């Protein structure tokens, strides 16, 4: 967000979305704050062909983790209160990408940094559908398959590449 | 650019601009609250918008639309009419500002020519345009304040389909950018302040693009030597565009022309900073010219009537070294600027390359040029290149783009000559086009791993199962 300068609402080119920080993607290739959840895809530690779909709901903070084929994650017990390592990795990477404050705001919890956030998320295991999140991940990946194009995009003048937040 | 140019540029605002913007602001306020919830202030604003274009060909349609919307009938025809009226007003503001700029700088500008027909670009698929328009209609009825997650999500399928249609790339990129901002701001009702002008701009442009798709149009072949001035980088979560500003010396001996060449790629939000260049690896000649400051010989490359080269690698060959500052000093002052395509006219698109030297940087970064103050946009130094606020403040010469937003002219630096620790330094936005040349940045990139490679590998494994 920009500082409180006058005329912000009357400007065409302003930064609305806070910048995303670069992070390693191998372990958690996909994280998003969407559909009232923190959700994403976490690589399996043992099998390169397998991924887990993990999510934490806003407000209740109930969590879910299963393979993309809906097989439950072995690290969770039904109705249990302990998160598996995939879910913890998801939280850590979300904090790296968006910052703790933004993740906390989305999940509707008071926390200023990652450790605090992790300890305040006190939901239980409640199965959420994995297929929808996984298909959002596939959609995300599909952007990289779109061929580059030399048609000028004048609309991009509304989207300058902003510098680092200082 | 000299102090006298700056005085003339930033002096009084051209007549009519304030009135036009007032009419636009009234409409933007109505769109913020939602057209289904118009108070008397908003219906007056809609009529004022119609009044402002009453003597144009849009007059009758806009007046009728304003009445119908006030009566609660908010359909595609009405919305198209008010969007056209808003775009026309901002187009007029654009014209007044650009004329002021051309007068101040003594810049000559080509007359508008009708673009040649574009045989490759058939009509856009109507069903996709209809889907896009209906989302825009929902947004307008609801108003920004009423936007929540479910409303944003209704665009998901349309966006997927738009991205799959190359003829609608402009609309896809625009709507995806708008949707991402709305999603990140949900529920919008809780926002401290709403970017009213910006979102209404994006909505309006999307309405125009959803009429018949892109208006880029056909092009004519040109040959000659392309001398780069600088590169402007545009980026949102799922798209990046680099736009080269350059002087073209036509092979037929005609006068030098200011041209642009833009290439763009889709991306995801986790690909940021110097990595974005990797997404443009299909354009090695262009990237080489940027990274190594080389001239490019182009042969029969297509140039639109709006001054955009439609880049084709096969028609480009990187040539000798060509210092952008030498180009800016020697060739830029006499180069002829292109006309602006009618529907592209909006103040946000004003991006005129200039050279500033002999200035002193104030503490806040603004340049003092012979007693005149030029605001420098230090927020617009992309992380994909080496420019920093410190370098800009230490600059002795700066190639930049003159821009205008909300009543202020600013300079967006593209390249600087500076003195750092008594040594001359040069930095250009495109210096890292073939990879970062700063060892610290290269190391940081190595540490965070190659996001493009990781995701492409996943895409290869999962999308072709």
CSV table of C-alpha atoms in Angstrom, one decimal, chain B residues 22-220:
chain,number,residue,atom,x,y,z
B,22,UNK,CA,-14.1,16.5,-12.9
B,23,UNK,CA,-16.7,14.8,-15.1
B,24,UNK,CA,-14.6,11.7,-15.1
B,25,UNK,CA,-14.3,11.8,-11.3
B,26,UNK,CA,-18.1,12.0,-11.0
B,27,UNK,CA,-18.5,8.9,-13.0
B,28,UNK,CA,-15.8,7.1,-11.1
B,29,UNK,CA,-17.6,7.8,-7.8
B,30,UNK,CA,-20.8,6.3,-9.2
B,31,UNK,CA,-18.9,3.2,-10.3
B,32,UNK,CA,-17.4,2.9,-6.8
B,33,UNK,CA,-20.8,2.8,-5.2
B,34,UNK,CA,-22.3,0.7,-7.9
B,35,UNK,CA,-24.7,1.7,-10.7
B,36,UNK,CA,-27.5,-0.2,-9.0
B,37,UNK,CA,-27.3,2.2,-6.1
B,38,UNK,CA,-27.2,5.6,-7.6
B,39,UNK,CA,-28.0,8.5,-5.4
B,40,UNK,CA,-29.0,11.9,-6.8
B,41,UNK,CA,-25.3,13.0,-6.8
B,42,UNK,CA,-24.4,10.0,-9.0
B,43,UNK,CA,-27.3,10.5,-11.5
B,44,UNK,CA,-26.2,14.1,-11.8
B,45,UNK,CA,-22.6,12.9,-12.5
B,46,UNK,CA,-23.8,10.5,-15.2
B,47,UNK,CA,-25.7,13.4,-16.8
B,48,UNK,CA,-22.7,15.6,-16.5
B,49,UNK,CA,-20.6,12.9,-18.3
B,50,UNK,CA,-23.2,12.9,-21.1
B,51,UNK,CA,-23.2,16.7,-21.1
B,52,UNK,CA,-19.5,16.8,-21.5
B,53,UNK,CA,-19.7,14.8,-24.8
B,54,UNK,CA,-23.0,16.2,-25.9
B,55,UNK,CA,-21.6,17.9,-29.0
B,56,UNK,CA,-19.7,14.8,-30.1
B,57,UNK,CA,-21.0,11.8,-32.0
B,58,UNK,CA,-21.3,10.0,-28.7
B,59,UNK,CA,-23.7,12.7,-27.3
B,60,UNK,CA,-27.1,11.2,-28.0
B,61,UNK,CA,-26.2,7.6,-27.1
B,62,UNK,CA,-24.6,8.7,-23.8
B,63,UNK,CA,-27.5,10.9,-22.8
B,64,UNK,CA,-29.9,8.1,-23.4
B,65,UNK,CA,-27.6,5.7,-21.5
B,66,UNK,CA,-27.4,8.0,-18.5
B,67,UNK,CA,-31.2,8.2,-18.3
B,68,UNK,CA,-31.6,4.5,-18.6
B,69,UNK,CA,-29.0,3.7,-16.0
B,70,UNK,CA,-30.6,6.2,-13.6
B,71,UNK,CA,-33.8,4.4,-14.2
B,72,UNK,CA,-32.2,1.1,-13.3
B,73,UNK,CA,-31.7,-0.4,-16.8
B,74,UNK,CA,-28.0,-1.3,-16.8
B,75,UNK,CA,-27.3,-3.3,-19.9
B,76,UNK,CA,-24.3,-3.8,-22.2
B,77,UNK,CA,-25.4,-1.0,-24.6
B,78,UNK,CA,-25.7,1.6,-21.8
B,79,UNK,CA,-22.4,0.6,-20.2
B,80,UNK,CA,-20.6,0.7,-23.6
B,81,UNK,CA,-22.0,4.2,-24.2
B,82,UNK,CA,-20.8,5.6,-20.8
B,83,UNK,CA,-17.5,3.8,-21.1
B,84,UNK,CA,-17.0,5.3,-24.6
B,85,UNK,CA,-17.8,8.8,-23.2
B,86,UNK,CA,-15.4,8.4,-20.3
B,87,UNK,CA,-12.7,7.2,-22.7
B,88,UNK,CA,-13.4,10.1,-25.1
B,89,UNK,CA,-12.9,12.6,-22.3
B,90,UNK,CA,-9.7,11.1,-21.2
B,91,UNK,CA,-8.6,10.9,-24.8
B,92,UNK,CA,-9.2,14.7,-25.1
B,93,UNK,CA,-7.1,15.2,-21.9
B,94,UNK,CA,-4.4,13.1,-23.4
B,95,UNK,CA,-4.4,15.2,-26.6
B,96,UNK,CA,-4.2,18.4,-24.7
B,97,UNK,CA,-1.3,17.2,-22.6
B,98,UNK,CA,0.6,15.6,-25.5
B,99,UNK,CA,0.2,18.8,-27.5
B,100,UNK,CA,1.6,20.8,-24.6
B,101,UNK,CA,4.5,18.4,-24.4
B,102,UNK,CA,5.2,18.5,-28.1
B,103,UNK,CA,5.1,22.3,-28.1
B,104,UNK,CA,7.3,22.5,-25.0
B,105,UNK,CA,10.0,20.2,-26.4
B,106,UNK,CA,9.6,21.2,-30.0
B,107,UNK,CA,8.9,17.6,-30.8
B,108,UNK,CA,7.4,17.0,-34.2
B,109,UNK,CA,4.7,14.3,-34.5
B,110,UNK,CA,3.4,12.4,-37.5
B,111,UNK,CA,-0.1,12.9,-38.6
B,112,UNK,CA,-2.5,10.1,-38.0
B,113,UNK,CA,-2.8,7.7,-40.9
B,114,UNK,CA,-5.5,5.1,-41.1
B,115,UNK,CA,-3.8,1.8,-40.4
B,116,UNK,CA,-3.6,-0.7,-43.2
B,117,UNK,CA,-5.9,-3.7,-43.1
B,118,UNK,CA,-4.7,-6.6,-41.0
B,119,UNK,CA,-5.3,-9.8,-42.9
B,120,UNK,CA,-3.9,-12.0,-40.1
B,121,UNK,CA,-6.1,-10.8,-37.4
B,122,UNK,CA,-9.6,-12.0,-38.0
B,123,UNK,CA,-12.6,-11.0,-35.9
B,124,UNK,CA,-12.4,-12.0,-32.2
B,125,UNK,CA,-14.7,-14.8,-31.0
B,126,UNK,CA,-18.0,-13.1,-30.0
B,127,UNK,CA,-18.9,-15.5,-27.2
B,128,UNK,CA,-15.7,-14.7,-25.3
B,129,UNK,CA,-16.3,-11.0,-25.6
B,130,UNK,CA,-19.8,-11.5,-24.3
B,131,UNK,CA,-18.6,-13.4,-21.2
B,132,UNK,CA,-16.0,-10.6,-20.5
B,133,UNK,CA,-18.7,-7.9,-20.9
B,134,UNK,CA,-21.1,-9.7,-18.6
B,135,UNK,CA,-18.4,-9.8,-15.8
B,136,UNK,CA,-17.8,-6.1,-16.4
B,137,UNK,CA,-21.5,-5.5,-16.2
B,138,UNK,CA,-21.7,-7.3,-12.8
B,139,UNK,CA,-18.8,-5.2,-11.5
B,140,UNK,CA,-20.5,-2.0,-12.6
B,141,UNK,CA,-23.8,-2.9,-11.1
B,142,UNK,CA,-22.2,-4.0,-7.8
B,143,UNK,CA,-19.7,-1.2,-7.6
B,144,UNK,CA,-16.1,-1.6,-6.3
B,145,UNK,CA,-17.3,-1.3,-2.7
B,146,UNK,CA,-19.5,-4.4,-3.1
B,147,UNK,CA,-16.8,-6.6,-4.7
B,148,UNK,CA,-16.2,-9.8,-2.8
B,149,UNK,CA,-14.4,-13.1,-3.4
B,150,UNK,CA,-17.3,-14.9,-5.2
B,151,UNK,CA,-17.8,-12.0,-7.6
B,152,UNK,CA,-14.1,-11.9,-8.5
B,153,UNK,CA,-14.1,-15.7,-8.9
B,154,UNK,CA,-16.8,-15.6,-11.5
B,155,UNK,CA,-14.2,-14.3,-13.9
B,156,UNK,CA,-11.9,-17.3,-13.5
B,157,UNK,CA,-13.3,-19.3,-16.3
B,158,UNK,CA,-13.6,-16.4,-18.7
B,159,UNK,CA,-9.9,-15.5,-17.9
B,160,UNK,CA,-8.8,-19.0,-18.7
B,161,UNK,CA,-10.6,-18.9,-22.1
B,162,UNK,CA,-9.3,-15.4,-22.9
B,163,UNK,CA,-5.7,-16.4,-22.3
B,164,UNK,CA,-6.1,-19.3,-24.7
B,165,UNK,CA,-7.2,-16.9,-27.5
B,166,UNK,CA,-4.1,-15.0,-28.9
B,167,UNK,CA,-6.4,-12.5,-30.6
B,168,UNK,CA,-7.7,-11.4,-27.2
B,169,UNK,CA,-4.4,-11.2,-25.4
B,170,UNK,CA,-4.8,-7.5,-24.6
B,171,UNK,CA,-8.1,-8.1,-22.9
B,172,UNK,CA,-6.8,-11.2,-21.1
B,173,UNK,CA,-3.8,-9.4,-19.7
B,174,UNK,CA,-5.9,-6.4,-18.6
B,175,UNK,CA,-8.8,-8.3,-17.0
B,176,UNK,CA,-6.3,-10.6,-15.2
B,177,UNK,CA,-4.5,-7.6,-13.8
B,178,UNK,CA,-7.8,-6.1,-12.6
B,179,UNK,CA,-9.1,-9.4,-11.2
B,180,UNK,CA,-5.9,-9.9,-9.2
B,181,UNK,CA,-6.1,-6.5,-7.7
B,182,UNK,CA,-9.7,-6.9,-6.7
B,183,UNK,CA,-9.0,-10.4,-5.3
B,184,UNK,CA,-6.1,-9.0,-3.2
B,185,UNK,CA,-8.4,-6.2,-1.9
B,186,UNK,CA,-11.4,-8.4,-1.0
B,187,UNK,CA,-13.7,-7.5,0.6
B,188,UNK,CA,-13.2,-4.1,-1.0
B,189,UNK,CA,-15.7,-2.6,1.5
B,190,UNK,CA,-13.0,-2.8,4.1
B,191,UNK,CA,-10.4,-0.9,2.1
B,192,UNK,CA,-9.2,2.3,3.6
B,193,UNK,CA,-9.3,4.0,0.2
B,194,UNK,CA,-10.3,2.7,-3.2
B,195,UNK,CA,-8.2,3.4,-6.3
B,196,UNK,CA,-11.3,4.9,-8.0
B,197,UNK,CA,-9.6,6.4,-11.0
B,198,UNK,CA,-7.4,3.4,-11.7
B,199,UNK,CA,-10.1,0.8,-11.5
B,200,UNK,CA,-12.5,2.9,-13.5
B,201,UNK,CA,-9.7,3.3,-16.1
B,202,UNK,CA,-9.2,-0.5,-16.3
B,203,UNK,CA,-12.9,-1.1,-16.4
B,204,UNK,CA,-13.4,1.4,-19.2
B,205,UNK,CA,-10.5,0.0,-21.3
B,206,UNK,CA,-11.8,-3.5,-20.8
B,207,UNK,CA,-15.2,-2.4,-22.0
B,208,UNK,CA,-13.6,-0.9,-25.2
B,209,UNK,CA,-11.6,-4.1,-25.8
B,210,UNK,CA,-14.6,-6.3,-25.3
B,211,UNK,CA,-16.4,-4.6,-28.2
B,212,UNK,CA,-14.4,-6.3,-31.0
B,213,UNK,CA,-11.1,-7.3,-29.4
B,214,UNK,CA,-7.8,-5.6,-30.1
B,215,UNK,CA,-7.4,-2.6,-32.4
B,216,UNK,CA,-3.7,-2.9,-33.0
B,217,UNK,CA,-4.3,-3.1,-36.7
B,218,UNK,CA,-2.1,-3.7,-39.6
B,219,UNK,CA,1.4,-2.5,-40.2
B,220,UNK,CA,3.8,-1.5,-43.0
